[in-house]
Amino acid sequence: MHTGRIGHPSLLPDGLVPVAPSPVTAKGRVFTHDGPKDFVTPTELSEAEIRQTIADFADAARNAIDAGFDGVEIHGANGYLVHQFLAPNTNRRTDSWGGDTEGRIRFAVEVTRAVVEEIGSERVGLRISPGNRYNDIAEDQPAEVYEALLAELAGLDLAYLHLMEGPDRELTARLRKTWPGTFILNPFTYPEVTGPEALALVEDGAADMVAFGALFLANPDLPARLAVGGPFNTPDAATFYGGDHRGYTDYPTLGA
């Protein structure tokens, strides 16, 4: 992954600043070593820098495989760099990396192709979150862009597509129909965490697999708990995103 504009110079070496498709400052704050700080205005990536960043994704994938990982998931969601190219409020470019639908999906497509060429399609997944407003993203009508993206990637035979769903279940169904391969769904259950009842989405064909987030944090042995129907620890949101061992190593396992 690459966070793009979601960062801060204090987190980067040698005076570097965050980069993005366009110099649009994100609303909000980022965690730093000195506490939360406002996001800064990112530097707009040049053509040469975009090409280098695509190569960096491929290099990172190769490093992961060489280190012993089975594969990689490209993070194209949650308002980070790939998502910033897809969204109209963060990509205001008028060159071939922005503008129309073809331009906005180009970075995501080329990153995915480069990673596939480097390590093989069977080792590559892609995560997207259409319409997700996290990190100050605005995609009021995401269907056209994401259907075009999936149509463009369909021939790459990726290991899977991982969709972090928003409140639009109709869009999920459309993208499910568009995607020819394995479809992993992290269903929209806000404000509740995704629970074991989400497994019914596999039974009714809405997805091939279901992804769990917060429930897995609170239940490191989640597969075993799902197999026997629980019980399930309740996630403690106060311990998310940093701190000490609490919420990290102290959730009890079955029989503990």
CSV table of C-alpha atoms in Angstrom, one decimal:
chain,number,residue,atom,x,y,z
A,1,MET,CA,0.0,0.0,0.0
A,2,HIS,CA,0.9,3.7,-0.4
A,3,THR,CA,-0.9,6.2,1.8
A,4,GLY,CA,-0.6,9.1,-0.6
A,5,ARG,CA,-1.8,12.3,1.0
A,6,ILE,CA,-2.7,10.5,4.2
A,7,GLY,CA,0.5,11.1,6.1
A,8,HIS,CA,2.7,13.9,7.5
A,9,PRO,CA,6.3,15.1,6.9
A,10,SER,CA,7.2,14.1,10.5
A,11,LEU,CA,6.6,10.5,9.6
A,12,LEU,CA,8.9,10.7,6.5
A,13,PRO,CA,12.7,10.9,6.2
A,14,ASP,CA,14.9,13.6,4.8
A,15,GLY,CA,12.3,16.4,4.5
A,16,LEU,CA,9.9,14.4,2.3
A,17,VAL,CA,6.3,15.4,2.1
A,18,PRO,CA,3.2,13.3,1.2
A,19,VAL,CA,2.3,12.9,-2.5
A,20,ALA,CA,-1.0,12.5,-4.3
A,21,PRO,CA,-2.7,12.7,-7.7
A,22,SER,CA,-3.6,16.4,-7.0
A,23,PRO,CA,-2.5,18.9,-4.3
A,24,VAL,CA,-5.8,18.6,-2.3
A,25,THR,CA,-5.5,18.6,1.5
A,26,ALA,CA,-7.4,15.9,3.4
A,27,LYS,CA,-9.7,17.1,6.2
A,28,GLY,CA,-8.7,15.4,9.5
A,29,ARG,CA,-5.7,14.5,11.5
A,30,VAL,CA,-3.0,11.8,11.4
A,31,PHE,CA,-1.3,10.0,14.3
A,32,THR,CA,2.4,11.0,14.6
A,33,HIS,CA,5.1,10.3,17.2
A,34,ASP,CA,4.2,13.7,18.7
A,35,GLY,CA,0.4,13.1,18.7
A,36,PRO,CA,-2.3,13.9,16.2
A,37,LYS,CA,-1.5,16.5,13.6
A,38,ASP,CA,-3.4,18.1,10.7
A,39,PHE,CA,-2.9,16.7,7.3
A,40,VAL,CA,-0.7,18.8,5.0
A,41,THR,CA,-1.2,19.7,1.4
A,42,PRO,CA,0.4,16.9,-0.7
A,43,THR,CA,2.7,17.4,-3.7
A,44,GLU,CA,1.2,16.4,-7.0
A,45,LEU,CA,2.9,13.5,-8.6
A,46,SER,CA,4.6,14.1,-11.9
A,47,GLU,CA,4.4,11.6,-14.8
A,48,ALA,CA,7.9,10.3,-13.9
A,49,GLU,CA,7.0,10.0,-10.3
A,50,ILE,CA,3.8,8.1,-11.1
A,51,ARG,CA,5.8,5.6,-13.2
A,52,GLN,CA,8.3,5.2,-10.3
A,53,THR,CA,5.5,4.6,-7.8
A,54,ILE,CA,4.0,1.9,-10.0
A,55,ALA,CA,7.5,0.3,-10.1
A,56,ASP,CA,7.7,0.6,-6.3
A,57,PHE,CA,4.5,-1.4,-5.9
A,58,ALA,CA,6.0,-4.2,-8.0
A,59,ASP,CA,9.2,-4.1,-6.1
A,60,ALA,CA,7.4,-4.2,-2.8
A,61,ALA,CA,5.4,-7.3,-4.0
A,62,ARG,CA,8.7,-9.0,-5.1
A,63,ASN,CA,10.2,-8.2,-1.7
A,64,ALA,CA,7.2,-9.8,0.1
A,65,ILE,CA,7.4,-13.0,-1.9
A,66,ASP,CA,11.2,-13.2,-1.4
A,67,ALA,CA,10.6,-12.8,2.3
A,68,GLY,CA,8.3,-15.9,2.3
A,69,PHE,CA,4.8,-14.5,1.9
A,70,ASP,CA,2.3,-16.4,-0.2
A,71,GLY,CA,1.0,-13.3,-1.9
A,72,VAL,CA,0.0,-9.7,-1.6
A,73,GLU,CA,-3.2,-7.7,-1.5
A,74,ILE,CA,-3.0,-4.3,-3.3
A,75,HIS,CA,-4.7,-1.7,-1.0
A,76,GLY,CA,-7.0,0.3,-3.3
A,77,ALA,CA,-9.4,1.3,-0.6
A,78,ASN,CA,-9.9,3.6,2.4
A,79,GLY,CA,-8.7,6.8,0.9
A,80,TYR,CA,-5.1,5.8,0.3
A,81,LEU,CA,-3.2,6.5,-2.9
A,82,VAL,CA,-4.9,4.1,-5.3
A,83,HIS,CA,-8.3,5.2,-4.0
A,84,GLN,CA,-7.2,8.8,-4.4
A,85,PHE,CA,-6.6,8.3,-8.1
A,86,LEU,CA,-10.1,6.8,-8.4
A,87,ALA,CA,-12.0,9.5,-6.6
A,88,PRO,CA,-13.1,12.7,-8.2
A,89,ASN,CA,-12.4,14.9,-5.2
A,90,THR,CA,-8.8,13.8,-4.8
A,91,ASN,CA,-8.0,13.3,-8.5
A,92,ARG,CA,-8.4,16.7,-10.3
A,93,ARG,CA,-5.9,16.0,-13.0
A,94,THR,CA,-6.6,16.8,-16.7
A,95,ASP,CA,-3.9,14.5,-18.1
A,96,SER,CA,-4.2,10.8,-18.9
A,97,TRP,CA,-4.1,9.9,-15.2
A,98,GLY,CA,-7.3,11.7,-14.4
A,99,GLY,CA,-10.3,13.5,-16.0
A,100,ASP,CA,-12.6,10.9,-17.3
A,101,THR,CA,-13.3,7.4,-16.1
A,102,GLU,CA,-10.5,5.8,-18.2
A,103,GLY,CA,-8.0,8.2,-16.7
A,104,ARG,CA,-9.1,7.8,-13.1
A,105,ILE,CA,-8.9,4.0,-13.2
A,106,ARG,CA,-5.5,4.0,-15.0
A,107,PHE,CA,-3.3,4.1,-12.0
A,108,ALA,CA,-5.1,1.2,-10.3
A,109,VAL,CA,-5.0,-0.8,-13.5
A,110,GLU,CA,-1.3,-0.2,-14.1
A,111,VAL,CA,-0.3,-0.9,-10.5
A,112,THR,CA,-2.2,-4.2,-10.6
A,113,ARG,CA,-0.7,-5.2,-13.9
A,114,ALA,CA,2.8,-4.4,-12.7
A,115,VAL,CA,2.4,-6.5,-9.6
A,116,VAL,CA,0.9,-9.3,-11.6
A,117,GLU,CA,3.8,-9.2,-14.0
A,118,GLU,CA,6.3,-9.3,-11.1
A,119,ILE,CA,4.9,-12.1,-9.0
A,120,GLY,CA,2.1,-13.8,-10.9
A,121,SER,CA,-1.7,-13.3,-10.9
A,122,GLU,CA,-2.3,-16.2,-8.6
A,123,ARG,CA,-0.4,-14.3,-5.8
A,124,VAL,CA,-2.3,-11.0,-6.2
A,125,GLY,CA,-5.5,-9.7,-4.7
A,126,LEU,CA,-7.0,-6.2,-4.8
A,127,ARG,CA,-9.0,-4.4,-2.2
A,128,ILE,CA,-11.5,-1.6,-3.1
A,129,SER,CA,-14.1,0.4,-1.1
A,130,PRO,CA,-16.4,2.2,-3.5
A,131,GLY,CA,-18.2,5.2,-2.0
A,132,ASN,CA,-16.2,4.9,1.3
A,133,ARG,CA,-15.8,8.4,2.8
A,134,TYR,CA,-12.9,7.4,5.0
A,135,ASN,CA,-9.9,9.8,4.8
A,136,ASP,CA,-12.1,12.5,3.2
A,137,ILE,CA,-13.0,10.7,0.0
A,138,ALA,CA,-16.1,11.7,-1.9
A,139,GLU,CA,-17.5,9.3,-4.5
A,140,ASP,CA,-21.2,10.1,-4.9
A,141,GLN,CA,-21.7,8.0,-8.0
A,142,PRO,CA,-19.0,5.3,-8.0
A,143,ALA,CA,-20.7,2.7,-10.1
A,144,GLU,CA,-19.3,3.8,-13.5
A,145,VAL,CA,-15.7,4.0,-12.3
A,146,TYR,CA,-15.7,0.7,-10.4
A,147,GLU,CA,-17.5,-1.3,-13.1
A,148,ALA,CA,-15.0,0.0,-15.6
A,149,LEU,CA,-12.1,-0.8,-13.3
A,150,LEU,CA,-13.3,-4.4,-12.8
A,151,ALA,CA,-14.0,-4.9,-16.5
A,152,GLU,CA,-10.4,-3.7,-17.2
A,153,LEU,CA,-8.9,-6.1,-14.6
A,154,ALA,CA,-11.1,-9.1,-15.3
A,155,GLY,CA,-8.7,-10.6,-17.8
A,156,LEU,CA,-5.8,-10.6,-15.3
A,157,ASP,CA,-7.1,-13.7,-13.4
A,158,LEU,CA,-6.3,-12.3,-10.0
A,159,ALA,CA,-6.5,-14.5,-7.0
A,160,TYR,CA,-9.4,-12.5,-5.7
A,161,LEU,CA,-11.2,-9.1,-5.4
A,162,HIS,CA,-11.8,-7.9,-1.9
A,163,LEU,CA,-14.7,-5.5,-1.6
A,164,MET,CA,-15.2,-3.3,1.5
A,165,GLU,CA,-18.9,-2.6,1.2
A,166,GLY,CA,-20.6,0.7,1.8
A,167,PRO,CA,-24.4,1.0,2.4
A,168,ASP,CA,-25.2,0.4,-1.3
A,169,ARG,CA,-25.9,-3.3,-1.5
A,170,GLU,CA,-27.2,-2.8,-5.1
A,171,LEU,CA,-23.7,-1.6,-6.1
A,172,THR,CA,-22.2,-4.7,-4.5
A,173,ALA,CA,-24.5,-6.9,-6.5
A,174,ARG,CA,-23.5,-5.1,-9.7
A,175,LEU,CA,-19.8,-5.5,-9.0
A,176,ARG,CA,-20.3,-9.1,-8.0
A,177,LYS,CA,-21.9,-9.7,-11.4
A,178,THR,CA,-19.0,-7.8,-13.2
A,179,TRP,CA,-16.2,-9.7,-11.5
A,180,PRO,CA,-15.5,-13.2,-13.0
A,181,GLY,CA,-13.2,-14.5,-10.3
A,182,THR,CA,-13.2,-15.0,-6.5
A,183,PHE,CA,-15.2,-12.3,-4.7
A,184,ILE,CA,-14.5,-11.6,-1.1
A,185,LEU,CA,-16.9,-9.3,0.7
A,186,ASN,CA,-16.4,-7.3,3.9
A,187,PRO,CA,-20.1,-6.5,4.3
A,188,PHE,CA,-21.5,-3.2,5.5
A,189,THR,CA,-22.8,-3.7,9.1
A,190,TYR,CA,-22.2,-0.3,10.6
A,191,PRO,CA,-22.5,0.5,13.5
A,192,GLU,CA,-22.2,-3.2,14.5
A,193,VAL,CA,-19.1,-5.3,13.7
A,194,THR,CA,-19.5,-8.0,11.1
A,195,GLY,CA,-20.7,-11.1,12.9
A,196,PRO,CA,-21.1,-14.8,12.2
A,197,GLU,CA,-24.5,-14.2,10.5
A,198,ALA,CA,-22.5,-12.7,7.6
A,199,LEU,CA,-21.6,-16.2,6.5
A,200,ALA,CA,-25.1,-16.5,5.0
A,201,LEU,CA,-23.8,-14.2,2.2
A,202,VAL,CA,-21.8,-17.1,0.9
A,203,GLU,CA,-24.8,-19.4,1.1
A,204,ASP,CA,-27.0,-17.0,-0.9
A,205,GLY,CA,-24.3,-16.3,-3.5
A,206,ALA,CA,-23.6,-12.7,-2.7
A,207,ALA,CA,-19.9,-13.6,-2.2
A,208,ASP,CA,-17.5,-16.5,-2.4
A,209,MET,CA,-15.9,-15.6,0.9
A,210,VAL,CA,-16.5,-13.2,3.8
A,211,ALA,CA,-13.8,-11.0,5.4
A,212,PHE,CA,-13.9,-10.2,9.1
A,213,GLY,CA,-12.1,-7.2,10.6
A,214,ALA,CA,-12.8,-6.1,14.1
A,215,LEU,CA,-14.2,-9.5,15.1
A,216,PHE,CA,-10.9,-11.1,14.1
A,217,LEU,CA,-9.0,-8.5,16.2
A,218,ALA,CA,-11.0,-9.6,19.3
A,219,ASN,CA,-10.9,-13.3,18.5
A,220,PRO,CA,-7.5,-14.4,17.2
A,221,ASP,CA,-9.0,-17.9,17.0
A,222,LEU,CA,-12.0,-16.8,15.0
A,223,PRO,CA,-12.1,-19.7,12.6
A,224,ALA,CA,-12.4,-22.2,15.5
A,225,ARG,CA,-15.1,-20.0,17.1
A,226,LEU,CA,-17.1,-19.8,13.9
A,227,ALA,CA,-16.9,-23.5,13.5
A,228,VAL,CA,-18.5,-24.1,16.8
A,229,GLY,CA,-20.9,-21.1,16.8
A,230,GLY,CA,-19.0,-19.0,19.4
A,231,PRO,CA,-18.8,-17.5,21.9
A,232,PHE,CA,-17.2,-14.3,20.6
A,233,ASN,CA,-15.2,-11.7,22.4
A,234,THR,CA,-16.5,-8.1,21.9
A,235,PRO,CA,-14.0,-5.8,20.2
A,236,ASP,CA,-12.8,-2.9,22.3
A,237,ALA,CA,-12.6,0.1,19.9
A,238,ALA,CA,-10.8,2.2,22.5
A,239,THR,CA,-7.7,0.0,21.9
A,240,PHE,CA,-7.7,0.3,18.1
A,241,TYR,CA,-4.8,2.0,16.3
A,242,GLY,CA,-2.0,2.0,18.7
A,243,GLY,CA,-1.2,1.8,22.4
A,244,ASP,CA,0.1,-1.0,24.5
A,245,HIS,CA,-0.7,-4.8,24.7
A,246,ARG,CA,-4.3,-4.1,25.6
A,247,GLY,CA,-6.5,-5.1,22.7
A,248,TYR,CA,-3.5,-6.7,21.0
A,249,THR,CA,-2.4,-9.8,22.9
A,250,ASP,CA,-4.9,-10.0,25.8
A,251,TYR,CA,-8.1,-11.2,24.2
A,252,PRO,CA,-8.9,-14.7,25.6
A,253,THR,CA,-8.9,-17.7,23.4
A,254,LEU,CA,-11.4,-20.6,23.6
A,255,GLY,CA,-11.0,-22.5,26.8
A,256,ALA,CA,-8.7,-19.8,28.3
